[in-house]
mmCIF file of C-alpha atoms in Angstrom:
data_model
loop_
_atom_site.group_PDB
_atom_site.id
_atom_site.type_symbol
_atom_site.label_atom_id
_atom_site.label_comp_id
_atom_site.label_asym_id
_atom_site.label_seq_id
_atom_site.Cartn_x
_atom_site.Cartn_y
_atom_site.Cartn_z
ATOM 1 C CA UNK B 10 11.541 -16.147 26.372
ATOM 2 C CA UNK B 11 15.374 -16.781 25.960
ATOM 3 C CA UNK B 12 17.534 -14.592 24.092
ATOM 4 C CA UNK B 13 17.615 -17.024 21.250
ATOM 5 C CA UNK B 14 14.124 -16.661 20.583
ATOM 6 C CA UNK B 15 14.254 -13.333 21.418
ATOM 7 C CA UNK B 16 16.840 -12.855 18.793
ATOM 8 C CA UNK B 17 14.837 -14.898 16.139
ATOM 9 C CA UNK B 18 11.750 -13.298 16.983
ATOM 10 C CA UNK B 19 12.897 -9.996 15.990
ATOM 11 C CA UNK B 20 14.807 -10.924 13.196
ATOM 12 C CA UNK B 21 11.894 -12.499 11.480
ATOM 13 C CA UNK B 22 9.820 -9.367 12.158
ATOM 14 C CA UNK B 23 12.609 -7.048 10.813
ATOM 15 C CA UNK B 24 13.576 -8.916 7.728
ATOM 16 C CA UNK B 25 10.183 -8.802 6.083
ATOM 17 C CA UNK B 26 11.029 -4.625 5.711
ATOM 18 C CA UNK B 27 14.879 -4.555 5.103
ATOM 19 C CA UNK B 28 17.562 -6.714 3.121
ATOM 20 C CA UNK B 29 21.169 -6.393 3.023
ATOM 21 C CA UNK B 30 21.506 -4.576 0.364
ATOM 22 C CA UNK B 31 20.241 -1.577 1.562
ATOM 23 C CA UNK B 32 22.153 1.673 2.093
ATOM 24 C CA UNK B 33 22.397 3.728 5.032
ATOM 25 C CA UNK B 34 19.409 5.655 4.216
ATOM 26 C CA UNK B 35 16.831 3.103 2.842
ATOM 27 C CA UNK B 36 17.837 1.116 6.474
ATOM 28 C CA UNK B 37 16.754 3.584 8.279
ATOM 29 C CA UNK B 38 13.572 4.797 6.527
ATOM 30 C CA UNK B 39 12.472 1.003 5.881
ATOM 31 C CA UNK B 40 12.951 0.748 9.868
ATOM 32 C CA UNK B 41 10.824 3.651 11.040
ATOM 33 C CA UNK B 42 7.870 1.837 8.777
ATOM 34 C CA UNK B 43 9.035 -1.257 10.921
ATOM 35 C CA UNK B 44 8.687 0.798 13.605
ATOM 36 C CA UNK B 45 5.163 2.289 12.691
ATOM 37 C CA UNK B 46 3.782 -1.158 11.895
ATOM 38 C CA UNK B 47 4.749 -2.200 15.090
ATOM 39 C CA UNK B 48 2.737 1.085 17.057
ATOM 40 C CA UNK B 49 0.049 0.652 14.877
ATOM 41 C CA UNK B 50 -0.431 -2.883 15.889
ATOM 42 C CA UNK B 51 0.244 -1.906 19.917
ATOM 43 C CA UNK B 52 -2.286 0.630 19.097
ATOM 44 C CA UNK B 53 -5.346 -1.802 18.057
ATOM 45 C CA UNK B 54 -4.540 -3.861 20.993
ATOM 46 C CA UNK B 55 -4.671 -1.284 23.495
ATOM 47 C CA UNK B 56 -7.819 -0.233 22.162
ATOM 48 C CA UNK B 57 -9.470 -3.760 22.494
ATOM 49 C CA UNK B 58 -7.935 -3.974 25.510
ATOM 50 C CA UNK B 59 -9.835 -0.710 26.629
ATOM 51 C CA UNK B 60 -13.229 -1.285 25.015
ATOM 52 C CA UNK B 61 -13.555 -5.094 24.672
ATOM 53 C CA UNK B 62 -14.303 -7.019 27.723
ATOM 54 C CA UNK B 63 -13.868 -10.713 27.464
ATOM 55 C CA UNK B 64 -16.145 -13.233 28.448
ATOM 56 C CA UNK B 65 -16.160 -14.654 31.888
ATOM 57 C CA UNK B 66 -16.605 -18.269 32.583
ATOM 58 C CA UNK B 67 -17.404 -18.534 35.871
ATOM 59 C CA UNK B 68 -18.889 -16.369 38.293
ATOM 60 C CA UNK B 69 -15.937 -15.950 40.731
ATOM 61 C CA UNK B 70 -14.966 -12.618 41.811
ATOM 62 C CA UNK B 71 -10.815 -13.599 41.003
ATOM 63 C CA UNK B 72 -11.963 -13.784 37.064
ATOM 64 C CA UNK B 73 -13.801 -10.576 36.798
ATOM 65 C CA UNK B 74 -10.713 -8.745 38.513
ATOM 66 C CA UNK B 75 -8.288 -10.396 36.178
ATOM 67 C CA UNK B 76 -10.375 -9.335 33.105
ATOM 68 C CA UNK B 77 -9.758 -5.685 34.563
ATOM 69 C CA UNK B 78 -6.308 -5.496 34.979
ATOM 70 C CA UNK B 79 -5.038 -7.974 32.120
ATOM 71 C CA UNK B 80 -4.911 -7.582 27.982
ATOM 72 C CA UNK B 81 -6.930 -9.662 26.649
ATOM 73 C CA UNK B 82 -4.823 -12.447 25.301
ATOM 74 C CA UNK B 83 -3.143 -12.597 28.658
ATOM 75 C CA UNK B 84 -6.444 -12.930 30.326
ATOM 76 C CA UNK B 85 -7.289 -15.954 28.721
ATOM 77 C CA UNK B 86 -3.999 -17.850 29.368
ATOM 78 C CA UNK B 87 -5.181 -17.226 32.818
ATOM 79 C CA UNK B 88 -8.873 -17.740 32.454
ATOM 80 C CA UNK B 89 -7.157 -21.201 31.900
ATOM 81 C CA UNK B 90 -5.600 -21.934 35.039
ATOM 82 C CA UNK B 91 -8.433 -20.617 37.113
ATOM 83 C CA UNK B 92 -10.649 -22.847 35.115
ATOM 84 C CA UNK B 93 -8.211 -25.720 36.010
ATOM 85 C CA UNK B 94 -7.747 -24.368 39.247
ATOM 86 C CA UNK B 95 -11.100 -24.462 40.564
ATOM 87 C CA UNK B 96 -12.606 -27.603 39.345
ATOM 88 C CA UNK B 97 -9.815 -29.895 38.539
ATOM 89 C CA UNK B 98 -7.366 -29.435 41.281
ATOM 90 C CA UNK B 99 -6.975 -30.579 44.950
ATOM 91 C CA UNK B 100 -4.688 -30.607 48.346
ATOM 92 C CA UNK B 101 -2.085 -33.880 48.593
ATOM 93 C CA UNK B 102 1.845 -34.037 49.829
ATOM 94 C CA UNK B 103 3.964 -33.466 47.172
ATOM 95 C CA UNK B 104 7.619 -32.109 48.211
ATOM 96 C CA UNK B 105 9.480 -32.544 45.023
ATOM 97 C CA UNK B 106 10.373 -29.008 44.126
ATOM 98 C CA UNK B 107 9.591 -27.360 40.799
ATOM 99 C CA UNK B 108 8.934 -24.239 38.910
ATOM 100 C CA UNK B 109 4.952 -23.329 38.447
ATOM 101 C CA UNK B 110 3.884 -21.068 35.915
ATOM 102 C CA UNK B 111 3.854 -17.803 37.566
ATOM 103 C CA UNK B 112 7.963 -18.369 37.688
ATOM 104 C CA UNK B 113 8.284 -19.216 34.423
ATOM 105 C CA UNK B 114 5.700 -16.404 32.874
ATOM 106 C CA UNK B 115 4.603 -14.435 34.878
ATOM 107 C CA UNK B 116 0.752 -15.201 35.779
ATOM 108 C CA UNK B 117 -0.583 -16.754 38.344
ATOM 109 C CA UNK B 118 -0.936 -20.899 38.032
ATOM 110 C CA UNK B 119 -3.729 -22.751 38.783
ATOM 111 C CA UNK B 120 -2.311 -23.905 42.034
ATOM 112 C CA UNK B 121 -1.890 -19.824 43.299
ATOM 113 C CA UNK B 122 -5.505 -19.643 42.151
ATOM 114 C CA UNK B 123 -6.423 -23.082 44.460
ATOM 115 C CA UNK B 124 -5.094 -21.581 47.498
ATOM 116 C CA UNK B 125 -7.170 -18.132 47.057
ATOM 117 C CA UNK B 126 -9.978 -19.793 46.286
ATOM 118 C CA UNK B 127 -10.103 -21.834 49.344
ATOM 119 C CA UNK B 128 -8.765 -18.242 51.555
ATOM 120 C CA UNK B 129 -12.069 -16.287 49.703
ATOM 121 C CA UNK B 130 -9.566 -13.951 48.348
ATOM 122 C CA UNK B 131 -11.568 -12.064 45.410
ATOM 123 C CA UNK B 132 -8.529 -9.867 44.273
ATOM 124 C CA UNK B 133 -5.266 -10.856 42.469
ATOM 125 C CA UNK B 134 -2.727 -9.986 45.210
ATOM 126 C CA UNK B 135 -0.627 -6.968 43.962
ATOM 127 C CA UNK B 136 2.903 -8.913 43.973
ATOM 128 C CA UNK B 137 1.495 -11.255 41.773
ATOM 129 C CA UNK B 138 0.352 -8.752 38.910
ATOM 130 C CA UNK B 139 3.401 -8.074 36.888
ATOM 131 C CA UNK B 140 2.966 -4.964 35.329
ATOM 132 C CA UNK B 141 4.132 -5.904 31.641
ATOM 133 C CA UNK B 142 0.766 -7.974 31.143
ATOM 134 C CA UNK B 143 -1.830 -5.529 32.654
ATOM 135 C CA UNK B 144 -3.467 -3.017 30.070
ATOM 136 C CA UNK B 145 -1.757 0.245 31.543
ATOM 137 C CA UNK B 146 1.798 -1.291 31.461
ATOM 138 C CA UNK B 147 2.332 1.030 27.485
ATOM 139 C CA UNK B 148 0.642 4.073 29.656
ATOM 140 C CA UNK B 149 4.011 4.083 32.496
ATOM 141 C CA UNK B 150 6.013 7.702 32.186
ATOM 142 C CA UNK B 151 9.917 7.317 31.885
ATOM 143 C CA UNK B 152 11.788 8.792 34.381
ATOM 144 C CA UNK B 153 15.611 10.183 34.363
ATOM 145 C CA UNK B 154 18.743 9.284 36.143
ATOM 146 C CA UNK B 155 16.912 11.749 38.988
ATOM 147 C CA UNK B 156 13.481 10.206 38.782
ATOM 148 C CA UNK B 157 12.133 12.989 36.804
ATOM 149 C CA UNK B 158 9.704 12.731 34.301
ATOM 150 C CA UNK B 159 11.229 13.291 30.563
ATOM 151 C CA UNK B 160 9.238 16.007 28.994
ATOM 152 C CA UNK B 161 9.608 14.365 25.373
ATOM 153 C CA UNK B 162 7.733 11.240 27.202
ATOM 154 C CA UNK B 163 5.084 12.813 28.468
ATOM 155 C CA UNK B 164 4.139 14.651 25.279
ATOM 156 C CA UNK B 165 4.248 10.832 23.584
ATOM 157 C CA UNK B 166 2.062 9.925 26.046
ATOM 158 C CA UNK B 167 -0.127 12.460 25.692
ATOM 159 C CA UNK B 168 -0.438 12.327 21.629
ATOM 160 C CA UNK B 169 -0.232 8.382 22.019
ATOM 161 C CA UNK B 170 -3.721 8.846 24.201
ATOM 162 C CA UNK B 171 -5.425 11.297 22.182
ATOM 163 C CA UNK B 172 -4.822 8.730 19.003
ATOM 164 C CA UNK B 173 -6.291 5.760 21.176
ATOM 165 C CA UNK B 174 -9.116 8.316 22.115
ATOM 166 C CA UNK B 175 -9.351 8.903 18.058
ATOM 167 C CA UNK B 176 -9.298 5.334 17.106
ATOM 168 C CA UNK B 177 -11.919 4.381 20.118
ATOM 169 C CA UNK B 178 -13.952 7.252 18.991
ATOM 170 C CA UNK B 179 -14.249 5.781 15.007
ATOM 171 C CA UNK B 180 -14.891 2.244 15.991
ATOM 172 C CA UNK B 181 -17.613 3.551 18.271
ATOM 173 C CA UNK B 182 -19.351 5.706 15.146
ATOM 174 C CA UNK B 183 -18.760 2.768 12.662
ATOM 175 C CA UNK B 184 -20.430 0.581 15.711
ATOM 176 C CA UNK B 185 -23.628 2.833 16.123
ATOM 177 C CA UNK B 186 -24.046 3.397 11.990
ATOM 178 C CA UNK B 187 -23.631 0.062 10.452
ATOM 179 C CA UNK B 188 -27.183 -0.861 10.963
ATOM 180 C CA UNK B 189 -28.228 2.043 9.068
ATOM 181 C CA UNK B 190 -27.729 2.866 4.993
ATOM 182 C CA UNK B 191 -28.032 6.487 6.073
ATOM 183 C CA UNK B 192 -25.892 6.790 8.770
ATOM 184 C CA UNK B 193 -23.393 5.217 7.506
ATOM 185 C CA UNK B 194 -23.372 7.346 3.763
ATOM 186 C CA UNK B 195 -23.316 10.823 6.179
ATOM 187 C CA UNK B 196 -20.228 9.119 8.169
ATOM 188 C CA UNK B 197 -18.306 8.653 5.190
ATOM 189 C CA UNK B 198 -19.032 12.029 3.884
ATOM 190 C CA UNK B 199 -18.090 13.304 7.124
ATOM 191 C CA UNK B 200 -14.959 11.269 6.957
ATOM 192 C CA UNK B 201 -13.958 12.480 3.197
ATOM 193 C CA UNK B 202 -14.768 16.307 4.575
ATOM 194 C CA UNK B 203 -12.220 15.493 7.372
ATOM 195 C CA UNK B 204 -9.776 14.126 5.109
ATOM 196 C CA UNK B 205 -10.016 16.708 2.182
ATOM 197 C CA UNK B 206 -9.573 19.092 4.991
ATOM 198 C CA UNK B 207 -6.250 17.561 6.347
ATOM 199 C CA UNK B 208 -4.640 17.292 3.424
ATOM 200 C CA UNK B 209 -5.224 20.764 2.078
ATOM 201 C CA UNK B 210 -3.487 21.671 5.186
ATOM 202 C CA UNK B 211 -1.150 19.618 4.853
ATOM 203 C CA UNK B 212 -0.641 20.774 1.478
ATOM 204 C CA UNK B 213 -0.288 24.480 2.489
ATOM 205 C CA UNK B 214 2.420 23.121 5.259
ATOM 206 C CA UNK B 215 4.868 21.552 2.701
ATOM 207 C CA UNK B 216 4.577 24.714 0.425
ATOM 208 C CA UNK B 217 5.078 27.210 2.985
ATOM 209 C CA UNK B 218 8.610 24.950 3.795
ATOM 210 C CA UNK B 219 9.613 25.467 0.538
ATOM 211 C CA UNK B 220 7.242 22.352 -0.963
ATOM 212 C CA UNK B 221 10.185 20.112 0.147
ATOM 213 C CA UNK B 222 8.235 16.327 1.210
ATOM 214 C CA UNK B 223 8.938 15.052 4.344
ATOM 215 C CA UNK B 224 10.764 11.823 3.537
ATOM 216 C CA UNK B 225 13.215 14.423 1.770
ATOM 217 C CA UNK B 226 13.914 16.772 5.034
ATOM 218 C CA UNK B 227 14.166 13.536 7.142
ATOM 219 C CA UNK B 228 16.989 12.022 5.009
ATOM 220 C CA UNK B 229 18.916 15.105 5.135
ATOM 221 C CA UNK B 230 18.468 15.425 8.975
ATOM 222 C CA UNK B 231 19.584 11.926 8.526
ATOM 223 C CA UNK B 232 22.800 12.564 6.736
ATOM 224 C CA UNK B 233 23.931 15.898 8.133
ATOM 225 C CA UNK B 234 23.709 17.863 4.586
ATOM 226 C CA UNK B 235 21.540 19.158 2.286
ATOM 227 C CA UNK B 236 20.791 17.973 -1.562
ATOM 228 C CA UNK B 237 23.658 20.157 -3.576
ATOM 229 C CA UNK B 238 21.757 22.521 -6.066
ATOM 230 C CA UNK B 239 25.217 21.926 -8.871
ATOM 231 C CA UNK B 240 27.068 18.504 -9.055
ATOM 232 C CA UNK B 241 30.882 19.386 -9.068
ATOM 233 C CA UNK B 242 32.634 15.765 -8.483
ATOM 234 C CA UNK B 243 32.210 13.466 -11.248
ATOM 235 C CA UNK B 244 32.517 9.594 -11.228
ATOM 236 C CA UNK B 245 36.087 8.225 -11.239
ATOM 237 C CA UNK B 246 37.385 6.544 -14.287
ATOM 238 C CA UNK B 247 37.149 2.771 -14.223
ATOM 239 C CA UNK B 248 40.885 1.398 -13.643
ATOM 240 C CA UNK B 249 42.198 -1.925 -14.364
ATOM 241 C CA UNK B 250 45.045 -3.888 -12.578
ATOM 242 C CA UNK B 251 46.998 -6.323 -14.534
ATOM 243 C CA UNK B 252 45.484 -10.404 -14.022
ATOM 244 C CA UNK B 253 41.943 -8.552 -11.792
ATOM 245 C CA UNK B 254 39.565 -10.107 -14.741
ATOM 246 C CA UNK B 255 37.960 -6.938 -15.289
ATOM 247 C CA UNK B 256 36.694 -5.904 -18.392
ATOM 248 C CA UNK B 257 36.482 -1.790 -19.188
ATOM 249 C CA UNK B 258 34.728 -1.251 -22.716
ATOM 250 C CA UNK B 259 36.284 1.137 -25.093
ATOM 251 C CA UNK B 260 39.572 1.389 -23.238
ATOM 252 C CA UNK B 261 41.668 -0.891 -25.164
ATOM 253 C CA UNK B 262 41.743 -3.264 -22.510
ATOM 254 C CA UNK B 263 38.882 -5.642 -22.800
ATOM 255 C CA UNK B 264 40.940 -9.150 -22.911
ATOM 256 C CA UNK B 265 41.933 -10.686 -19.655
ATOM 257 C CA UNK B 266 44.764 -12.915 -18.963
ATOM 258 C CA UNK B 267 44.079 -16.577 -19.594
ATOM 259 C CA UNK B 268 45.516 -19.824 -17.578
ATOM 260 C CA UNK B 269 46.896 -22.334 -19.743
ATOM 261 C CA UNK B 270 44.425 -25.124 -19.522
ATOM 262 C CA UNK B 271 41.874 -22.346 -20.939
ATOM 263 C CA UNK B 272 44.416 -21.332 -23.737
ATOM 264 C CA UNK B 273 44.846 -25.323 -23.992
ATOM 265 C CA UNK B 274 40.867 -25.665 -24.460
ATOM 266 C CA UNK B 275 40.695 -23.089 -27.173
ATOM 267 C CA UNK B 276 43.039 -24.750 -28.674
ATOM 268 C CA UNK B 277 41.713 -28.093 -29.118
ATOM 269 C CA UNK B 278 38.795 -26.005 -30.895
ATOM 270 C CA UNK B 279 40.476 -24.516 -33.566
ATOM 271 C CA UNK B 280 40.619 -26.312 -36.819
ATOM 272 C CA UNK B 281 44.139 -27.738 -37.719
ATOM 273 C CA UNK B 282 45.615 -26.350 -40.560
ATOM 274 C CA UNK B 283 48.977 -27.299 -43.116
ATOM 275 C CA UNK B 284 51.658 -25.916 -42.364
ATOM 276 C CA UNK B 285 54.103 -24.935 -45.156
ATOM 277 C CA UNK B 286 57.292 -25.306 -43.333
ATOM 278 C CA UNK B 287 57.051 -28.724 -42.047
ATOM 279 C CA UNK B 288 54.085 -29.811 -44.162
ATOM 280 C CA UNK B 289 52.196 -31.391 -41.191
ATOM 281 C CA UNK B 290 48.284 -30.541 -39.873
ATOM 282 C CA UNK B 291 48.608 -29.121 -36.849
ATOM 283 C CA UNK B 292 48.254 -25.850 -34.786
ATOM 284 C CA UNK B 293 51.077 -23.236 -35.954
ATOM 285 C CA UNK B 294 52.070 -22.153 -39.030
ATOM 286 C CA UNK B 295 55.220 -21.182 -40.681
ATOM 287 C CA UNK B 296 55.756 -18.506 -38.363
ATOM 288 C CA UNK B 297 55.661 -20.570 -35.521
ATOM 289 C CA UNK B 298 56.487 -23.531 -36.638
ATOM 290 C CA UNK B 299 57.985 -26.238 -34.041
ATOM 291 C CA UNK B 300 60.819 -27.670 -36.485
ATOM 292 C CA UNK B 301 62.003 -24.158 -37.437
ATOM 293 C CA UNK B 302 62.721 -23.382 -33.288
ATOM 294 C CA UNK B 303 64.477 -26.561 -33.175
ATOM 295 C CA UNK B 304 66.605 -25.756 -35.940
ATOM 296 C CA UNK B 305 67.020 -21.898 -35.032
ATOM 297 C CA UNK B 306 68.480 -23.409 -31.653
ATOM 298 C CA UNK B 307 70.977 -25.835 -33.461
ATOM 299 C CA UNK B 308 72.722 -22.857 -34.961
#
């Protein structure tokens, strides 16, 4: 994948939980659930990657190994080229040089799977199993600078393999009930029993912290501070500069300064009226009367 598309990729995924008009706070809350979505979906493919075995076309000993060590989607790209590999392809001169699939992705092309075929090889060579498509690659400890292994990864790990144990363990139940009205009515009691029981304890956890919910404590971890119990600082007064265009209700200083094709505009709307000192229809008055600032300029 280039970084373009790597770029896109996650940006499509990210904006359908967060918009730029988000604080601080909301960003980072909306991108844990981001976060879960994503570990939730990691976690149901693990799991069918565990407990699924695809289907095996042929009866060569190179397919049954790869549906071992792959994921399953992975598998099939190269249940593909072994397909093609075996029954479509053949040995002529060709010297013009190019870049096969394995370069390019990572799995073995049909022509790698040719050449074991016809050497009875019944195991994917090591080298040629990257580890980022096999079904352990999630299940790989994190090591330091010193090539220890970090403590906090190993607990994730462990809690991450206890959850895929969980998960494996309910889609096994569901598997052996649903054939039964009475098993399954005594697994979903079971299930409510569980869950009544988890959230009572639950329950008694956020009371004994002071009944404070958890979205609450992260946000302050977040931020540094705790929620003040009395509000001292007040808003600020709204302020307006001279010519800004913005409009403060009550203060005295609701009008804005106008251009002069808008005062011209206005104009043209108003309904001419006589004046008295020139006795012509117009815009002005007396008080303003054209004529009378000609003739207060004569003297």
């Amino acid at each position: 994948m280039r970084t373009t598309s790597r770029s896109e990729s996650e940006n499509n995924f990210y904006t359908k939980f967060t918009n730029p008009h988000l604080t601080l706070v909301e960003f980072y809350m909306r991108f844990e659930s981001a976060l879960d979505a994503q570990r939730h979906t990691q976690g149901q493919f693990d799991n069918d990657s565990k407990h699924k075995h695809p289907e095996c076309k042929t009866s060569f000993a190179l397919e049954k190994h790869a549906s071992k060590i792959y994921t399953v989607s992975v598998f099939y790209d190269f249940q593909e080229e072994l397909e093609i590999g075996c029954f479509h392809c053949g040995l002529e001169e060709y010297k013009k040089e190019r870049k096969w699939m394995f370069e390019r992705l990572g799995i073995p092309c049909r022509h790698m799977v040719w050449v074991w075929k016809a050497k009875m090889i019944e195991y994917i060579p090591d080298a040629y199993v990257l580890n980022r498509w096999t079904s352990l690659a999630t299940k790989t400890p994190i090591f330091d600078l010193e090539g220890n292994i970090l403590e906090a990864c190993v607990n994730f790990v462990d809690c991450k393999r206890m959850l895929n144990e969980l998960w494996s363990e309910i889609h096994t139940c569901v598997s052996l009930a649903q054939g039964n009205e009475e098993d399954l009515t005594d697994l979903v009691k079971n299930l409510k029993g569980l869950r009544l029981n988890l959230e009572a304890k639950k329950s008694s956890n956020n009371h004994e912290n002071n009944g404070s919910p958890s979205k609450a404590i992260d946000i302050e971890l977040l931020i540094g501070a705790t929620l003040p119990t009395e509000i001292v600082v007040k808003p600020l007064k709204i302020s307006k500069n001279k010519g800004t265009g913005v409009h403060v209700p009550g203060t005295g200083s609701d009008k804005r300064l106008k251009g002069d094709k808008e005062k011209a505009i206005e104009q043209s709307q108003k309904k001419k009226r006589l004046c008295r000192g020139c006795g012509e229809l117009g815009y002005h008055d007396i008080r303003n009367c054209p004529h009378k600032v000609k003739e207060n300029c004569k003297l």
